[in-house]
Coordinates of C-alpha atoms in Angstrom, one line a residue:
M25 CA -0.1 0.3 0.1
R26 CA 1.4 3.5 -1.0
D27 CA 1.9 6.4 1.6
D28 CA 0.0 8.4 -0.5
A29 CA -3.2 5.9 -1.1
I30 CA -6.6 7.8 -1.3
M31 CA -8.9 5.7 0.7
R32 CA -12.6 5.2 1.2
I33 CA -13.1 7.0 5.0
Q34 CA -17.0 6.7 4.8
S35 CA -18.2 7.6 8.1
M36 CA -14.7 9.4 9.5
T37 CA -16.5 12.0 6.9
K38 CA -18.8 12.9 9.7
V39 CA -16.6 15.1 12.0
I40 CA -15.4 17.0 8.7
T41 CA -19.1 18.0 7.5
S42 CA -19.7 18.6 11.1
T43 CA -16.7 21.1 11.0
A44 CA -18.1 22.9 7.7
A45 CA -21.9 23.1 9.5
L46 CA -20.1 25.1 12.5
R47 CA -18.1 27.2 10.1
L48 CA -21.4 28.2 8.7
V49 CA -23.1 28.9 12.4
E50 CA -20.0 31.2 12.6
A51 CA -20.6 33.4 9.8
G52 CA -23.9 33.8 10.9
R53 CA -25.6 31.4 8.1
L54 CA -27.8 29.9 10.5
G55 CA -28.1 28.6 14.1
L56 CA -27.5 25.5 16.0
D57 CA -31.2 25.5 17.2
Q58 CA -32.7 26.6 14.1
G59 CA -35.4 25.2 12.2
L60 CA -34.0 23.9 8.9
E61 CA -37.2 23.5 7.0
E62 CA -36.2 27.2 5.1
W63 CA -33.6 24.5 3.4
L64 CA -34.9 21.3 3.8
P65 CA -38.4 22.0 3.5
E66 CA -39.2 18.2 3.5
L67 CA -38.6 18.2 7.2
A68 CA -41.9 20.7 7.7
S69 CA -44.8 19.0 9.6
R70 CA -42.9 15.6 10.6
R71 CA -45.0 12.9 11.9
V72 CA -43.3 10.9 14.9
L73 CA -44.1 6.9 15.7
S74 CA -45.9 6.2 18.7
S75 CA -43.1 4.2 19.7
P76 CA -39.8 3.3 17.5
T77 CA -41.3 -0.3 16.6
A78 CA -45.4 0.9 16.0
E79 CA -47.0 0.4 12.5
L80 CA -46.0 3.3 10.0
D81 CA -49.6 4.6 10.8
D82 CA -49.4 5.1 14.2
T83 CA -47.9 8.6 14.5
V84 CA -48.5 11.8 16.2
P85 CA -47.4 15.3 15.3
A86 CA -43.7 16.1 15.6
R87 CA -43.7 18.9 18.5
R88 CA -40.6 20.7 17.2
A89 CA -38.8 21.4 13.9
I90 CA -35.7 19.6 13.6
T91 CA -32.6 21.6 14.1
L92 CA -28.8 21.3 13.0
R93 CA -28.0 20.7 16.8
H94 CA -30.3 17.2 16.0
L95 CA -28.3 16.1 13.0
L96 CA -24.8 16.8 14.3
T97 CA -25.9 14.6 17.3
N98 CA -27.8 12.0 15.7
A99 CA -31.0 13.0 17.3
S100 CA -33.3 14.3 14.0
G101 CA -35.6 11.0 14.6
Y102 CA -34.1 9.4 11.3
G103 CA -31.2 7.1 11.2
M104 CA -30.7 3.3 11.1
V105 CA -33.0 0.7 12.2
I106 CA -31.5 -2.0 14.4
V107 CA -34.6 -3.8 15.7
D108 CA -37.0 -5.4 13.5
S109 CA -39.9 -3.2 13.1
P110 CA -42.3 -1.9 10.4
L111 CA -39.8 1.5 9.9
Q112 CA -36.8 -0.8 9.3
K113 CA -38.6 -2.9 6.7
A114 CA -39.8 0.0 5.0
M115 CA -36.4 1.6 4.7
A116 CA -35.2 -1.5 3.0
D117 CA -38.3 -1.7 0.8
N118 CA -37.8 2.3 -0.6
G119 CA -33.4 2.0 -0.8
T120 CA -32.9 4.2 2.1
E121 CA -31.6 1.7 4.3
A122 CA -27.9 1.9 5.4
G123 CA -25.6 -0.6 4.5
P124 CA -22.2 -1.5 3.2
E125 CA -22.9 -0.9 -0.3
P126 CA -22.4 2.1 -2.6
L127 CA -25.8 4.6 -3.1
A128 CA -27.8 3.9 -5.3
L129 CA -30.0 7.2 -5.2
G130 CA -29.2 10.7 -6.1
A131 CA -29.2 13.2 -3.1
E132 CA -32.8 14.7 -4.0
E133 CA -34.2 11.1 -4.3
W134 CA -33.1 9.9 -1.2
I135 CA -34.2 12.7 0.7
T136 CA -37.5 12.3 -1.1
R137 CA -37.8 8.8 0.0
L138 CA -36.5 9.2 3.3
T139 CA -39.2 12.0 4.2
E140 CA -41.8 9.8 3.2
L141 CA -41.6 7.8 6.2
P142 CA -42.0 8.6 9.8
L143 CA -39.7 9.7 12.7
A144 CA -38.4 6.6 14.9
F145 CA -39.0 9.3 18.2
Q146 CA -39.7 13.2 18.6
P147 CA -36.7 15.6 17.3
G148 CA -34.2 15.7 20.2
Q149 CA -35.6 12.6 22.2
G150 CA -33.8 10.0 21.0
W151 CA -30.5 8.7 18.8
R152 CA -29.8 6.6 15.7
Y153 CA -27.1 6.4 13.4
H154 CA -26.4 7.6 10.3
H155 CA -29.0 9.7 8.5
S156 CA -28.7 12.5 9.8
F157 CA -25.5 13.3 8.1
G158 CA -27.1 12.3 4.9
L159 CA -29.3 15.1 5.5
L160 CA -26.3 17.7 6.9
G161 CA -24.7 16.9 3.3
I162 CA -27.6 18.3 1.4
L163 CA -28.6 21.1 3.9
I164 CA -25.1 22.6 3.2
A165 CA -25.3 22.3 -0.3
R166 CA -28.8 24.3 -0.5
L167 CA -27.5 26.5 1.9
T168 CA -24.6 27.5 -0.2
G169 CA -25.9 27.1 -3.5
R170 CA -23.1 24.7 -4.5
T171 CA -22.6 20.9 -4.6
L172 CA -21.1 19.7 -1.0
G173 CA -18.0 18.5 -2.6
E174 CA -17.9 22.4 -4.1
H175 CA -18.2 23.6 -0.7
L176 CA -16.1 21.7 1.2
A177 CA -13.4 21.8 -1.4
Q178 CA -13.4 25.9 -1.7
D179 CA -14.1 26.1 2.0
L180 CA -12.0 23.7 4.2
F181 CA -9.7 21.5 1.6
D182 CA -7.7 24.1 -0.3
P183 CA -7.4 26.6 2.5
L184 CA -6.1 23.6 4.9
G185 CA -3.9 21.9 2.4
M186 CA -5.9 18.8 1.9
T187 CA -5.5 18.3 -1.8
D188 CA -6.7 14.6 -1.9
T189 CA -9.9 14.5 0.0
A190 CA -13.1 15.0 -1.9
L191 CA -16.2 12.8 -2.7
W192 CA -14.9 11.1 -5.8
V193 CA -11.5 10.4 -7.2
P194 CA -10.7 12.0 -10.5
E195 CA -9.2 10.3 -13.4
E196 CA -5.5 11.4 -12.9
K197 CA -5.4 9.8 -9.3
L198 CA -7.3 6.7 -10.0
D199 CA -3.8 4.9 -9.9
R200 CA -4.0 6.0 -6.1
L201 CA -7.6 4.6 -5.3
P202 CA -7.0 0.8 -3.8
A203 CA -9.3 -2.1 -4.2
A204 CA -12.0 -2.4 -1.5
Y205 CA -12.5 -5.8 -0.1
R206 CA -15.0 -7.3 2.0
L207 CA -13.9 -10.4 4.0
G208 CA -15.7 -14.0 3.2
N209 CA -15.3 -17.5 4.6
D210 CA -12.4 -18.0 2.2
G211 CA -10.4 -14.6 2.4
L212 CA -11.0 -11.6 0.8
V213 CA -13.4 -11.4 -1.9
E214 CA -13.1 -8.2 -4.0
M215 CA -15.9 -5.8 -4.1
E216 CA -14.7 -2.8 -5.9
P217 CA -11.5 -2.8 -8.4
A218 CA -8.2 -0.7 -8.0
G219 CA -8.8 2.6 -9.7
G220 CA -12.4 1.7 -10.0
G221 CA -15.7 1.4 -8.3
F222 CA -18.4 4.3 -7.1
Y223 CA -15.9 6.6 -5.8
A224 CA -13.7 6.7 -9.4
G225 CA -14.4 9.3 -11.6
P226 CA -17.3 12.1 -11.7
P227 CA -20.8 10.7 -10.0
V228 CA -23.7 10.2 -12.3
F229 CA -25.8 11.6 -9.5
D230 CA -25.6 14.5 -6.9
V231 CA -23.4 12.6 -3.9
S232 CA -24.2 15.7 -1.5
H233 CA -25.3 13.2 1.0
S234 CA -22.4 10.7 0.1
E235 CA -19.0 10.0 2.2
L236 CA -15.4 11.0 1.3
V237 CA -12.2 9.5 0.0
S238 CA -9.2 10.9 1.8
T239 CA -5.3 10.2 3.0
A240 CA -3.3 9.8 5.8
R241 CA -1.9 13.1 5.1
D242 CA -4.9 14.9 4.5
F243 CA -6.9 13.4 7.6
H244 CA -3.9 14.0 10.2
R245 CA -4.2 17.5 8.9
F246 CA -7.6 18.1 9.6
L247 CA -7.3 16.4 13.0
R248 CA -4.2 18.4 14.0
M249 CA -6.2 21.7 13.1
V250 CA -8.7 20.3 15.6
I251 CA -6.2 20.1 18.4
D252 CA -4.9 23.2 18.0
G253 CA -8.2 24.6 18.9
G254 CA -9.4 25.3 15.7
R255 CA -6.2 26.7 14.1
V256 CA -3.9 26.2 11.3
E257 CA -0.5 28.1 10.6
G258 CA -2.1 30.7 12.6
E259 CA -5.8 31.2 11.0
Q260 CA -8.8 30.1 12.9
V261 CA -11.0 27.8 10.9
I262 CA -13.1 27.0 13.8
S263 CA -13.9 28.5 17.1
A264 CA -12.4 27.0 20.1
D265 CA -15.6 26.7 21.7
H266 CA -17.0 24.9 18.8
V267 CA -13.9 22.5 18.8
R268 CA -15.0 21.9 22.6
M269 CA -18.3 21.4 22.0
M270 CA -17.7 18.9 19.1
I271 CA -15.6 16.8 21.1
S272 CA -17.3 16.6 24.4
D273 CA -20.6 14.3 25.0
Q274 CA -23.6 16.3 24.0
V275 CA -25.9 13.1 23.8
S276 CA -28.3 12.9 27.3
A277 CA -28.4 10.0 29.3
E278 CA -32.1 9.4 28.3
C279 CA -31.4 9.1 24.8
K280 CA -28.7 6.6 25.1
T281 CA -31.1 3.6 24.8
P282 CA -30.2 0.1 24.6
D283 CA -32.2 0.0 21.1
S284 CA -30.4 2.8 19.7
F285 CA -27.5 1.7 18.5
F286 CA -25.1 -1.9 18.6
P287 CA -25.1 -3.5 22.5
G288 CA -22.5 -1.6 25.1
F289 CA -21.9 1.3 22.8
W290 CA -22.9 3.8 25.3
H291 CA -20.8 2.1 28.1
E292 CA -18.0 4.8 29.0
T293 CA -19.2 6.4 25.8
G294 CA -21.0 9.7 24.4
W295 CA -21.2 11.0 20.7
G296 CA -20.2 15.1 20.2
F297 CA -20.5 16.5 17.1
G298 CA -19.3 14.0 14.5
V299 CA -17.5 11.7 16.7
S300 CA -17.6 9.7 19.5
V301 CA -16.0 10.7 22.9
K302 CA -15.0 8.3 26.0
T303 CA -17.0 9.6 29.1
A304 CA -15.0 7.3 31.7
G305 CA -12.3 5.0 32.1
T306 CA -8.6 5.0 31.2
L307 CA -9.4 6.5 27.7
R308 CA -11.6 9.1 29.1
G309 CA -11.4 12.2 26.6
R310 CA -10.4 10.5 23.8
Y311 CA -12.5 11.1 20.5
G312 CA -13.0 9.6 16.9
W313 CA -14.7 7.3 14.9
A314 CA -14.6 4.2 12.2
G315 CA -15.4 4.0 8.7
G316 CA -17.0 0.7 7.3
Q317 CA -14.3 0.1 5.0
G318 CA -12.2 -0.8 7.9
T319 CA -10.9 2.8 8.6
D320 CA -10.8 4.2 12.2
F321 CA -8.9 7.2 14.2
Y322 CA -8.8 8.3 17.8
V323 CA -7.1 11.4 19.1
D324 CA -6.3 11.3 23.0
R325 CA -6.3 13.9 25.6
D326 CA -2.2 14.5 25.1
G327 CA -2.6 15.1 21.5
T328 CA -1.6 11.6 20.5
V329 CA -3.3 10.8 17.0
G330 CA -4.2 7.5 15.6
I331 CA -5.1 6.6 12.0
L332 CA -5.9 3.1 10.3
L333 CA -6.4 3.1 6.9
T334 CA -7.7 -0.5 5.6
Q335 CA -10.0 -0.9 2.7
V336 CA -11.7 -4.3 4.1
E337 CA -15.1 -3.7 5.4
L338 CA -15.9 -4.1 9.0
G339 CA -17.1 -7.1 10.3
E340 CA -16.7 -9.6 13.6
Q341 CA -13.2 -10.8 11.5
M342 CA -12.0 -7.2 11.5
L343 CA -12.5 -6.2 15.1
P344 CA -9.5 -7.8 16.8
L345 CA -7.3 -5.8 14.0
V346 CA -9.4 -2.7 15.5
E347 CA -9.3 -3.1 19.0
E348 CA -5.3 -3.6 18.0
F349 CA -5.2 -0.5 16.8
Q350 CA -7.1 1.3 19.3
A351 CA -4.7 -0.2 22.2
L352 CA -1.3 1.3 20.4
H353 CA -1.5 4.3 22.6
E354 CA -2.7 3.6 26.3
P355 CA -2.6 7.1 28.2
T356 CA -1.3 7.3 31.5
Y357 CA -2.7 10.7 32.8

């Protein structure tokens, strides 16, 4: 693997789009607790299931608007459903269920189908992973009047010198895009070829709800900015106050329910804006997150950065590698 390989970082994207959104807050373009219907009219007049496993027509009106804070904290009411329910089946049937396969719907079609379904809970009163950040990408695109990729390039990547981070890999760099794999019973199964697949070349539809490719160098440069209180080379990219909010737990205890994510997730763990946060134990203060294609990162309180970049889909067989990576640095403070 060459050291400038351009990797599919998937959910590691969330901390980057969170930063882009907070920059818009600091520019006075929107507020953390402002309703989003002006840019996402599909979110108006939401219906909410009477319980997360209720029938799809067993709903009540939403008591409040969905806000930017709800998107950043996975509290919008949209998200992955991990228990068998009518909502889980409906998301699978209409193509909005999250999974390992590349996007099959453009941003406009995706949000239209997603918002045909009710919320799993009242905005701000639960936690479900993933879909809030797809909505966040579309919000940024509509608010700024350009695609998410164009906005991130001009607002973050160019100023930070993140020259290889984007929503897709241009033709002249395809020799640096490795193959993507899944572990099968007999070893690695190639899911996307080297220099090919979903991220190779311009997409066929708007991918403002999609995720990024990046390199170790670029992602490290981004994390150094966060560690330095939002500054890079003397320039304030994001305020220190917003950095502190981003890397501290923003989820109330009432929202950390067993059905919200996989078993044991909330044990000594919280969620900030786009990252998980260790709230207790020897790793208290560590923040980071993983990507579904075998990537992971963490930052410890002493400034130590860990970045893991494979291109093998996360699963039970990959967990020992991720756990070994996370144990490489054990803080003593």
